[in-house]
XYZ file of C-alpha atoms in Angstrom:
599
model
C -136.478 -206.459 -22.199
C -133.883 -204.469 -20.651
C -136.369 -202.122 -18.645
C -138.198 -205.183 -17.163
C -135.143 -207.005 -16.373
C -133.741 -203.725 -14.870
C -136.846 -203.002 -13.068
C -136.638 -206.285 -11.104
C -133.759 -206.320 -9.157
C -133.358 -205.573 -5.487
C -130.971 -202.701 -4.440
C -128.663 -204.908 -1.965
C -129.782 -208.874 -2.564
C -127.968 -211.298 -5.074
C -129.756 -212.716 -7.628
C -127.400 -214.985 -9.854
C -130.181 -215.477 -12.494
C -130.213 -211.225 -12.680
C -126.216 -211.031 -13.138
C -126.321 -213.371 -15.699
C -129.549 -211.414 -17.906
C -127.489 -208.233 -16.836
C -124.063 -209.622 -17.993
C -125.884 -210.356 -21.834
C -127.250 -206.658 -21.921
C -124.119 -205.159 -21.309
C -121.880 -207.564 -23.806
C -124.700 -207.268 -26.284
C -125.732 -203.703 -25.917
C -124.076 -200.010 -26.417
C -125.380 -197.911 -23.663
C -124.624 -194.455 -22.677
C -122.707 -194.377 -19.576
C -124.923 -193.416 -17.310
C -126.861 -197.021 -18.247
C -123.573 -198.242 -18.294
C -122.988 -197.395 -14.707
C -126.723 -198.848 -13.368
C -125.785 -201.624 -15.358
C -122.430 -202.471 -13.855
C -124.145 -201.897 -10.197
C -126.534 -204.375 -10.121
C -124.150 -207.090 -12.053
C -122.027 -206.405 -9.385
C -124.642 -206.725 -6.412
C -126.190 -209.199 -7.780
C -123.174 -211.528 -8.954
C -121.981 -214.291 -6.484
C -119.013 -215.701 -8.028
C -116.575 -213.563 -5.961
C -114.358 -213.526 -8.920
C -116.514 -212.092 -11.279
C -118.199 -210.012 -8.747
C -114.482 -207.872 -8.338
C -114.023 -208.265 -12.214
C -117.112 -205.856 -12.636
C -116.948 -203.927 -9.513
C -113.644 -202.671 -10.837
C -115.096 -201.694 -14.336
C -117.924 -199.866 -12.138
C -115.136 -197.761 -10.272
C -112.907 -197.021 -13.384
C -116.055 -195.533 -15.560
C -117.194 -193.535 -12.345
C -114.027 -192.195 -12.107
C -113.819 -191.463 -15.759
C -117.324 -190.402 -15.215
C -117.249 -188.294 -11.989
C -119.951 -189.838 -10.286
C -119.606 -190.080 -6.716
C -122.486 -191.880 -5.521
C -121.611 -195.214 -7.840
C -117.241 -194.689 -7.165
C -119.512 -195.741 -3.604
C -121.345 -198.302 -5.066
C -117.967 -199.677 -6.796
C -116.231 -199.978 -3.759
C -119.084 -201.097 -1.503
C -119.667 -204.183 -4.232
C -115.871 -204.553 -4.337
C -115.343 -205.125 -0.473
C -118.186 -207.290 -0.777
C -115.908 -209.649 -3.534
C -113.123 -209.175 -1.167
C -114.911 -210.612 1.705
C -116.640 -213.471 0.004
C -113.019 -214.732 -0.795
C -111.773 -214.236 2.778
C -109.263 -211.699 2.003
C -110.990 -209.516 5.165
C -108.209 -206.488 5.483
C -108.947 -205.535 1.686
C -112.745 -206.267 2.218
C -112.446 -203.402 5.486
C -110.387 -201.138 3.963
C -112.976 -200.801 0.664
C -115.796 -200.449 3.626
C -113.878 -197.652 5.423
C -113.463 -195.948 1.920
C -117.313 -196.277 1.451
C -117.939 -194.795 4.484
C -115.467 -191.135 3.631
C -117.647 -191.176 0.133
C -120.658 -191.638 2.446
C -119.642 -189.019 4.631
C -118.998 -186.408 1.502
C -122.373 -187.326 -0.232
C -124.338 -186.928 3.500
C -126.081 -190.028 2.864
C -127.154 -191.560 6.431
C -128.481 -194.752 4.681
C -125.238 -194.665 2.640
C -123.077 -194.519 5.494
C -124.970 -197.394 7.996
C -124.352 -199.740 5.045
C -120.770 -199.194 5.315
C -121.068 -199.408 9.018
C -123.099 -202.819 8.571
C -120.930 -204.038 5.990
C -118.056 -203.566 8.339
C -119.502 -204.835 11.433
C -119.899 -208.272 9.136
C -116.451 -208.033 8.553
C -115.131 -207.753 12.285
C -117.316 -210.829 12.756
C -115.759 -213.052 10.868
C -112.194 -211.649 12.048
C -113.873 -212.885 15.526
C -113.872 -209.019 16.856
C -117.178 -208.927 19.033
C -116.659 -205.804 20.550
C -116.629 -203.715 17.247
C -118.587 -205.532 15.454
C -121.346 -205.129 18.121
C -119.937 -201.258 18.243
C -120.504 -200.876 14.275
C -123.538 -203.204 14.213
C -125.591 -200.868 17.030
C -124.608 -197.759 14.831
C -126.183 -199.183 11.754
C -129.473 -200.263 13.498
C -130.082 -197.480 15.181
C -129.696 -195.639 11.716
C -131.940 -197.981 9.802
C -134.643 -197.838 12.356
C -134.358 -194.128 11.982
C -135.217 -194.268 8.170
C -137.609 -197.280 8.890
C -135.740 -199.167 6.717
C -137.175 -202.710 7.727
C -134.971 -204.876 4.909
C -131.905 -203.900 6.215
C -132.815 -203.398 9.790
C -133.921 -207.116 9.725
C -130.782 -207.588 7.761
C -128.525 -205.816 10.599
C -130.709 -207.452 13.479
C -130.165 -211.200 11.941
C -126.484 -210.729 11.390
C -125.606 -209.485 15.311
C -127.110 -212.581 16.088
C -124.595 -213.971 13.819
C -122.051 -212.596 15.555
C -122.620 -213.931 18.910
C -123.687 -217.429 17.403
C -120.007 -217.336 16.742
C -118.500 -216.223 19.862
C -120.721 -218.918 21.817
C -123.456 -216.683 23.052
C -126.501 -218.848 21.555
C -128.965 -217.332 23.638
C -128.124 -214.146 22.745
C -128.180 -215.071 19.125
C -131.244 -216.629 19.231
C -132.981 -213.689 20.483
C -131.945 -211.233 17.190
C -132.430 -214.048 15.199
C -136.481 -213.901 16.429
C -136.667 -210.325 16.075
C -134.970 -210.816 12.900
C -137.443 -213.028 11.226
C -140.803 -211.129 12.251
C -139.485 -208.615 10.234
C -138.261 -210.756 7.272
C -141.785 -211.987 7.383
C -143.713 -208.853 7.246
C -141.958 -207.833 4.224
C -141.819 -211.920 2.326
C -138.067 -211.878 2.043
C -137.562 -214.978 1.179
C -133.696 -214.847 1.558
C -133.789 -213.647 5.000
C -135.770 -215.668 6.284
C -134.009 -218.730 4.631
C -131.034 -217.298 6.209
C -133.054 -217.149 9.866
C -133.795 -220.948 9.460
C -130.347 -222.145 8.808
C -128.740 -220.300 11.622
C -131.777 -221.025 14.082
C -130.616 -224.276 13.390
C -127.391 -224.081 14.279
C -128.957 -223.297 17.525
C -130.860 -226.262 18.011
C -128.179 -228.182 17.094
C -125.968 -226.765 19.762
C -128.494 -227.364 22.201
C -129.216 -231.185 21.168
C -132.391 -230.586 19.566
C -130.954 -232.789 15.974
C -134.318 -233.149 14.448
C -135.430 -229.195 14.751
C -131.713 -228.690 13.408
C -131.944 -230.664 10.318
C -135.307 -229.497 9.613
C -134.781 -225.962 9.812
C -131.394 -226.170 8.051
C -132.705 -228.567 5.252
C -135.400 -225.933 4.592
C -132.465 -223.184 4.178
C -130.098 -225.179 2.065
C -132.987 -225.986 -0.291
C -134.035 -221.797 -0.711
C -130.266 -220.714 -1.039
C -129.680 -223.271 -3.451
C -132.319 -221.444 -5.524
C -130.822 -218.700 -5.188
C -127.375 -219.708 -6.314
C -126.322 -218.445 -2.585
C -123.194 -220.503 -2.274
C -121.035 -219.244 0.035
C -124.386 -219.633 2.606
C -125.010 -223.419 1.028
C -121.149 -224.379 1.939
C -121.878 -222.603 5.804
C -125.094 -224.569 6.581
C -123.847 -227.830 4.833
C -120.764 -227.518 7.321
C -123.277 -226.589 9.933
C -125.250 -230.140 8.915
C -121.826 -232.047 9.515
C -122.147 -230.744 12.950
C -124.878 -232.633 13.290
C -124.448 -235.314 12.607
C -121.505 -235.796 14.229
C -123.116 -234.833 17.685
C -125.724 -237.703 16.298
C -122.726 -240.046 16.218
C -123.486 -240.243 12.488
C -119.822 -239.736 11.630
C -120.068 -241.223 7.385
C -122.759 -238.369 7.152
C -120.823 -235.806 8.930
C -117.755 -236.751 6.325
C -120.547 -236.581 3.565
C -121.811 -233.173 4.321
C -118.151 -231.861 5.092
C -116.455 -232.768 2.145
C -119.744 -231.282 -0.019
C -119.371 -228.122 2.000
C -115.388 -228.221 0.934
C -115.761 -228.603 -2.556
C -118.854 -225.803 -3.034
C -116.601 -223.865 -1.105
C -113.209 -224.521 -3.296
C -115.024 -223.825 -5.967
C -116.238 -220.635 -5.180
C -113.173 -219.394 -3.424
C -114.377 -219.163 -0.285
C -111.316 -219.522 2.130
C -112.873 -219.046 5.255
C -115.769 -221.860 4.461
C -112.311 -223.827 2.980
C -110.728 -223.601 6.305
C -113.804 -224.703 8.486
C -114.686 -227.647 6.160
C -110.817 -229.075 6.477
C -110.412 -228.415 10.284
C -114.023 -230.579 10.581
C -112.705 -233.605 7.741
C -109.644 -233.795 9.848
C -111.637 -234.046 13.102
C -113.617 -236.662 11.613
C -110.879 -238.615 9.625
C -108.736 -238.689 13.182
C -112.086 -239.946 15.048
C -112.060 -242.556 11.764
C -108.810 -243.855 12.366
C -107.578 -242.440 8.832
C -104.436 -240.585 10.706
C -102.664 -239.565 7.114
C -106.098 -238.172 5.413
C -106.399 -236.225 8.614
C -102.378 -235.294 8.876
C -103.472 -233.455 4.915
C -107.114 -231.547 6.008
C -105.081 -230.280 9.022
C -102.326 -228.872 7.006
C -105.086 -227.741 4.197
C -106.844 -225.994 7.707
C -103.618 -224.235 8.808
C -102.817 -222.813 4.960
C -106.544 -221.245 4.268
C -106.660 -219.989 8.060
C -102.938 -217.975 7.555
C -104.317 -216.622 4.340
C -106.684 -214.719 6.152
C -105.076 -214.082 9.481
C -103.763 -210.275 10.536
C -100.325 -212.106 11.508
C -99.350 -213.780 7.894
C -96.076 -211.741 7.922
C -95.435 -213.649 11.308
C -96.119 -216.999 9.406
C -94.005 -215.586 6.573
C -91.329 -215.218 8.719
C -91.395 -218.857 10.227
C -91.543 -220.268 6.360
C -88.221 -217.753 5.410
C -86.017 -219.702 8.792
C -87.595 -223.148 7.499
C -86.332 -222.188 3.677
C -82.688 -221.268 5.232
C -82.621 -224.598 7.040
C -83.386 -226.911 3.633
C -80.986 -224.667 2.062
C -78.425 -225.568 4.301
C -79.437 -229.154 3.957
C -79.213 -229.067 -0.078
C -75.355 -227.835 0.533
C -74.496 -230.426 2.563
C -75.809 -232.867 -0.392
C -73.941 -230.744 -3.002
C -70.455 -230.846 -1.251
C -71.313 -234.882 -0.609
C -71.644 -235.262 -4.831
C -68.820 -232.943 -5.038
C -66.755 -235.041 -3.297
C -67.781 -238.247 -5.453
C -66.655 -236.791 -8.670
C -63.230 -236.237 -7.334
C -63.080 -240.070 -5.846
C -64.227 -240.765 -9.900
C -61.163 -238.482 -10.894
C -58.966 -240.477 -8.847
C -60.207 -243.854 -9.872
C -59.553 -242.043 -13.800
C -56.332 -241.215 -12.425
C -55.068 -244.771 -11.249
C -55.979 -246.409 -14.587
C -53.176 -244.458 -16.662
C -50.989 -244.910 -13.822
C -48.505 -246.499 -15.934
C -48.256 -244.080 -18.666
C -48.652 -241.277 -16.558
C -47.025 -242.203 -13.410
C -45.043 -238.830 -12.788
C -48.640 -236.267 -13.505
C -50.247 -239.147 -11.351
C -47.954 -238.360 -8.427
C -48.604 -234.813 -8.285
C -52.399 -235.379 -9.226
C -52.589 -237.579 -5.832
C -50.868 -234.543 -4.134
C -53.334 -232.305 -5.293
C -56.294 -234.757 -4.573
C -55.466 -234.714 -1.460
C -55.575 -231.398 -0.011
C -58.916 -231.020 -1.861
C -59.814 -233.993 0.361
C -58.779 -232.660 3.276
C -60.606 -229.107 2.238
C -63.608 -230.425 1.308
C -63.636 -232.967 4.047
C -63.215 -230.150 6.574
C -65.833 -227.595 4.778
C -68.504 -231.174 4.389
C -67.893 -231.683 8.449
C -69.148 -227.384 9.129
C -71.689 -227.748 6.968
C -72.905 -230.829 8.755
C -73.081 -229.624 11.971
C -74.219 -226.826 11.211
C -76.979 -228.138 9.224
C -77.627 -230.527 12.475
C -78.001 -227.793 14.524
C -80.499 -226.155 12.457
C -82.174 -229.302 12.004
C -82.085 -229.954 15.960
C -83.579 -226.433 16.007
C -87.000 -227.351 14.810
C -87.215 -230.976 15.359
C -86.427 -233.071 18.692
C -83.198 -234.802 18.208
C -84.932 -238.449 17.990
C -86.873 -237.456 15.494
C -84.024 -235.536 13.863
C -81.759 -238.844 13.756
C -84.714 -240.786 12.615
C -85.237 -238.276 9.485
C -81.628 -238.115 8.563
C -81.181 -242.540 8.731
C -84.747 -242.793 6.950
C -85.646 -240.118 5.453
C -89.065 -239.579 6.570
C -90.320 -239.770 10.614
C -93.083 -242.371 11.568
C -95.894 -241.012 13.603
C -96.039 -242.488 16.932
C -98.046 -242.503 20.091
C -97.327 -241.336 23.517
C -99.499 -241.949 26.555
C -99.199 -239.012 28.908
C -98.099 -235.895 27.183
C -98.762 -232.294 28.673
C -99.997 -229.831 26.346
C -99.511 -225.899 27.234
C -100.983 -223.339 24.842
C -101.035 -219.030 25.481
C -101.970 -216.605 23.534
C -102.047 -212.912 23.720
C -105.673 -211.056 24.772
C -106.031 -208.167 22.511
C -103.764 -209.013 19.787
C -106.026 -208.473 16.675
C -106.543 -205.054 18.302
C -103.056 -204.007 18.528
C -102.543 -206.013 14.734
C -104.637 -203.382 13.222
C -103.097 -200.460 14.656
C -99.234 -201.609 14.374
C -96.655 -202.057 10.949
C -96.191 -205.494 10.246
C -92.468 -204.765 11.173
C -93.400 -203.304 14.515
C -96.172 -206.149 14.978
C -93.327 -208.922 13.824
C -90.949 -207.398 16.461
C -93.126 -207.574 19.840
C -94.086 -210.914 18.831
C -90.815 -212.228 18.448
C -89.474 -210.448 21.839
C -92.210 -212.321 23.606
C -92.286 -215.813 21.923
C -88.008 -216.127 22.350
C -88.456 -215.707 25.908
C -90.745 -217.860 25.917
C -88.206 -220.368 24.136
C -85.851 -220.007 26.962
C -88.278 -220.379 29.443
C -89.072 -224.413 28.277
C -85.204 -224.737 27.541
C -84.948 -223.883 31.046
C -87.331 -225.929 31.910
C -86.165 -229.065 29.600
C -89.260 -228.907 27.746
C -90.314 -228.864 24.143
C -92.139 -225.863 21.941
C -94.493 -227.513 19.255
C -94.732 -224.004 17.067
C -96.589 -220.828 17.143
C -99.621 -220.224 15.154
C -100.140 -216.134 14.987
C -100.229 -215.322 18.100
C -100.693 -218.645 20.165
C -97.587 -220.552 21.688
C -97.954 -224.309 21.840
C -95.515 -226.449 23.774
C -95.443 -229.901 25.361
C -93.817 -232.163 28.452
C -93.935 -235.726 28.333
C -92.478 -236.671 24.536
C -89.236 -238.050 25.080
C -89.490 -238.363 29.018
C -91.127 -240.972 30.960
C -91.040 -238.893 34.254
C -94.317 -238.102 36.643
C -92.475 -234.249 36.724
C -93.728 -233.114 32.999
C -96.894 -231.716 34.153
C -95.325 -230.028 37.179
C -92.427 -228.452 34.905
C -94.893 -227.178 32.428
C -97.060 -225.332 34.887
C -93.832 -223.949 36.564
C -93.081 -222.837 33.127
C -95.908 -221.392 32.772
C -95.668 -219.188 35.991
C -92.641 -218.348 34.488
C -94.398 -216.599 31.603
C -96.966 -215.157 33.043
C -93.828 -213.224 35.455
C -92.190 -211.951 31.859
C -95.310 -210.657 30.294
C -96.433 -208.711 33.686
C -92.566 -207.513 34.056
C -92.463 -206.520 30.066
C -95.912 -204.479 31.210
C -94.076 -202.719 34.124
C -90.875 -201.931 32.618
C -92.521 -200.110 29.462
C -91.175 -202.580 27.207
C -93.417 -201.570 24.129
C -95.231 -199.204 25.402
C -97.527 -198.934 22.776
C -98.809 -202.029 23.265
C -100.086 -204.192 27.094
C -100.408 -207.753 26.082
C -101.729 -209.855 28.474
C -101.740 -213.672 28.580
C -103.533 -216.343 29.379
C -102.596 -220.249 29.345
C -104.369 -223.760 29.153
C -102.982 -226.877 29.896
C -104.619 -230.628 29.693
C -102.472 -234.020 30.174
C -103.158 -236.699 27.578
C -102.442 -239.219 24.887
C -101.136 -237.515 21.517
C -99.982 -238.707 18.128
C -96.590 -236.925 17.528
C -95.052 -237.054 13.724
C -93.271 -235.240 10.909
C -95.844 -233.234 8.101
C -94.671 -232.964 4.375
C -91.444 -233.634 2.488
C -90.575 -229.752 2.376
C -90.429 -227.270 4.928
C -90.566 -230.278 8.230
C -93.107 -229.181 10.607
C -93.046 -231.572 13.587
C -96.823 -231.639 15.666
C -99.195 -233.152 17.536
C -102.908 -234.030 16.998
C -105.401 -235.765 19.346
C -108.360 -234.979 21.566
C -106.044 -233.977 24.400
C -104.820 -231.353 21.889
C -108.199 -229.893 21.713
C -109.242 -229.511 25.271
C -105.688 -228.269 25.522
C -106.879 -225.616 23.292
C -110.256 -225.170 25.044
C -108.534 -224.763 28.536
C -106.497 -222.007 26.873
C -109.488 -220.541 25.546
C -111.446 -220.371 28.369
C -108.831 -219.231 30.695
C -108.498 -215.637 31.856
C -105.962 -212.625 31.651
C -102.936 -213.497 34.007
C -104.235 -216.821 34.831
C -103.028 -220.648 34.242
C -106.048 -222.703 33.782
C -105.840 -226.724 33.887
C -108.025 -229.747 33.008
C -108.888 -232.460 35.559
C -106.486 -234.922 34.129
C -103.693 -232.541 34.808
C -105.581 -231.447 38.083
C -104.475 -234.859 39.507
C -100.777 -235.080 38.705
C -100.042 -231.262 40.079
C -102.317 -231.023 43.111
C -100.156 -232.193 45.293
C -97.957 -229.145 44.516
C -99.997 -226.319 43.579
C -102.440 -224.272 44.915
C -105.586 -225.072 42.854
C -108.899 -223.744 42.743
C -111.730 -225.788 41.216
C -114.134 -223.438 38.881
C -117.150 -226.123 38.134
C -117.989 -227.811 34.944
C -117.521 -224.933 31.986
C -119.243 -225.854 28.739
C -116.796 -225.597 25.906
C -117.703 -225.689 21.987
C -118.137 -229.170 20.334
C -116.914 -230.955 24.081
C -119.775 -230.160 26.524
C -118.976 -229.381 30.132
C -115.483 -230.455 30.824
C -114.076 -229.843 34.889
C -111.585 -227.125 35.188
C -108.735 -225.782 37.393
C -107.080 -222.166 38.262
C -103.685 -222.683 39.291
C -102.824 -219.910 42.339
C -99.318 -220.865 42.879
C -96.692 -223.480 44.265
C -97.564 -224.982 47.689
C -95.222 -223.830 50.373
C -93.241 -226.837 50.736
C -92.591 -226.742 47.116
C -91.552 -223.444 47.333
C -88.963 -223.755 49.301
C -87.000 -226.606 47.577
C -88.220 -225.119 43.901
């Protein structure tokens, strides 16, 4: 039974139904290690509960070791990476590649080593790296062509077109995913060309076509499920959402989101996690449902840190947030301290006739710890104010402290900025956390005194992105022309960091997005405050920022008309942008000459 069940499984697929057989022949039976080794390899490949998969990828390693068998200490920490990356923890899942790749190196195995190179190029792609994942993804298919290896070069072939699916290059994708799927063909891999179907339509679905993308991705949802292939199950279901939503189905799109969320919770799988929240609070927002989609947002934001190259960053903002309630929680003790010495003195009064002389010098005493406390209650207060000021806007701050909680409200015309840094993840992977953590600040407090200059208002930074916002507690037509003078602003630091050597192991350069708008502004959680804003004028605020350029400030139409009076701008066409269509866009040159002068 063992031979035949052995015997059946495919070097690099998963095959649930295999583990399982596997996992009862190794429990049940006392093999010699090198069975025990073959066995633990193809539980591991074949396993797709992530857990489970590292549980026996690390018994693998540990007997190899024990062992000395180089070629499955490989296998170990191939399988292992693999675990790694199915939960989303990417910088453990690369490192075990890299690893793979020296023990690939030391064994001269070609096929060994374009694995590795494959298995890393999948990893940069999800990080959202084109460039080397296209650099490691060319390696390995020019390999596997060599060894006319078909699986794996239809394997490499289909997941490049993965690759630019996600970095909005469907024609591109669509091309590897056709070469992709002759081969999966010719050789009946099912899997693959399930695989093919759901992605192919994704593409349809981008380009309109609803019926060809429901078809095709029904077809792949129903194989995977087969073949207990969760992790692709929660992608395409998310993918299906998509759909509908362009359909204007939006119950269906909720459906298929929240069944993506909870295959994917199940599993582990925090990167599915964090695409199935950021869509449920997309579609509870559209809905209406403001708090439901307050929580998916938050949900979004926690499963995207986790697997972020800037967490320490994030870290950093919690550990300021923690020192603010802390300072908050003093002032509170020193208040209750203060009411058990007005209880003393009530105490004190009562036997005022017996004890009128201790009384006396009790009230004596009382009252320079009055005065003390009073005095210590008052530092503590404005100091916790200021704090509080620090990451709130002081309405909002007043309203917490009368209340105790902030109601969301709406505001008409808002200006939303947001920059980021162009080749950050590059210089992440190179740089200490402590060196990374440093730069980042540098930049991002200048940027603080830039909108305080500017009487305007920072949202928060998420990794590497800046957000801030003109318009929230003004009424004034100037917000949009402060924020893009702000912006010039930062675009002057960042060049004049560049020439002056600041860091001179690392050139950032940034590039901003701006759109005018009405946005929902409130207070998230109980712990921790976290003041933001959420509405569609958020999002193309984000999509300007994303499709701007190095160096340059690039503005929607609705902003377009408030600042053109001032600025230079130059009109670049309707731009297609992901999940909004073509939306009209602006460059921003400079300030107008007669606005120069008085500026």
């Amino acid at each position: 039974m063992f031979f035949l069940i052995f015997c059946g499984v495919n070097l690099y697929s998963q095959d649930q139904v295999t583990a399982d057989s596997l996992e009862m022949v190794y429990s049940k039976t006392n093999l010699p290690a090198a069975e025990k080794l073959k066995v633990l390899y193809y539980i591991a490949s074949n396993e797709t509960d992530p857990s489970t998969k590292l549980r026996y990828s690390q018994e693998l390693i540990k007997l190899s070791k024990e062992t000395d068998s180089l070629k499955y200490l490989g296998y170990g920490i191939y399988e292992r990476g693999n675990a790694y990356k199915l939960r989303g923890d990417f910088g453990e899942a690369l490192q075990n590649y890299f690893d793979m790749a020296k023990i690939a190196n030391s064994l001269d195995s070609k096929r060994f080593l374009a694995v590795a190179n494959l298995s890393v190029a999948d990893v940069y792609s999800k990080m959202s790296n084109l460039e080397q994942a296209v650099k490691y993804y060319d390696e390995s298919i020019k390999t596997f062509r060599e060894l006319s290896d078909t699986s794996r070069t239809a394997s490499a072939l289909f997941n490049l077109g993965d690759a630019y699916l996600k970095n909005d290059n469907p024609n591109k994708a669509f091309q590897y995913f056709q070469e992709s799927q002759k081969l999966f063909k010719s050789i009946n891999d099912t899997m693959g060309v399930a695989y093919n179907k759901g992605s192919i339509g994704v593409i349809y679905a981008i380009r309109g076509e609803n019926e060809k993308a429901e078809e095709n991705i029904h077809q792949a949802v129903e194989t995977l499920e087969k073949l207990e292939l969760f992790d692709a199950i929660s992608e395409y279901l998310s993918d299906m959402s998509d759909v509908y939503e362009n359909k204007g189905d939006e119950q269906k799109a909720t459906d298929f989101a929240l069944m993506s969320l909870d295959i994917a919770k199940t599993y582990g799988f925090k990167d599915q996690i964090s695409k199935a929240d950021l869509q449920l609070s997309r579609l509870y927002e559209n809905a209406g449902d403001i708090p439901s989609s307050y929580q998916f947002y938050k949900d979004h934001i926690h499963y995207r840190d986790s697997v972020s190259n800037v967490a320490m960053v994030q870290e950093m903002e919690g550990l300021r947030a923690d020192y603010e309630i802390a300072q908050k929680q003093m002032e509170v003790n020193l208040l209750n301290e203060k009411q058990k010495s007005q209880k003393i003195a009530v105490l004190a009064v009562s036997t005022a006739g017996v004890l009128i002389a201790l009384l006396a010098f009790g009230l004596y005493r009382r009252n320079r710890f009055i005065k003390r406390t009073n005095v210590i209650i008052e530092e503590e207060k404005n100091r916790s104010n200021n704090l509080l000021l620090n990451i709130l806007p002081e309405e909002t701050a007043s309203e917490l402290k009368e209340n105790g909680h902030v109601r969301a409200k709406k505001f008409e015309n808002v200006s939303i900025l947001f920059a980021d840094f162009q080749k950050f993840t590059h210089y992440a992977e190179k740089l200490s956390p402590e060196r990374l953590i440093e730069i980042v600040d540098y930049y991002f407090s200048a940027f603080d005194e830039i909108m305080d200059k500017h009487g305007l208002e920072k949202i928060k930074t998420i990794g590497d992105r800046y957000m801030a916002v003109a318009g929230l507690h003004s009424a004034g037509d100037e917000d949009a022309y402060k924020l893009v003078l702000a912006s010039f602003d930062m675009l002057e630091f960042v060049e004049n960091a560049k020439e002056n050597q600041q860091f001179p192991d690392t050139h950032f350069d940034v590039r901003i997005g701006i759109n005018t708008g009405p946005v929902v502004a409130g207070v998230v959680g109980t712990k921790k405050f976290a003041y933001d804003i959420w509405g569609d004028a958020v999002n193309i605020a984000s999509r300007m920022e994303s499709s701007s350029t190095a160096g340059r400030i690039n503005i929607s139409e609705h902003t377009y008309a408030l600042v053109k009076d001032r600025f230079i701008c130059k009109y670049r066409g309707e731009i297609e942008v992901k999940n909004r269509g073509f939306l009209k866009m602006y460059y921003v040159n400079g300030i107008k000459p007669k606005q120069a002068s008085t500026s």
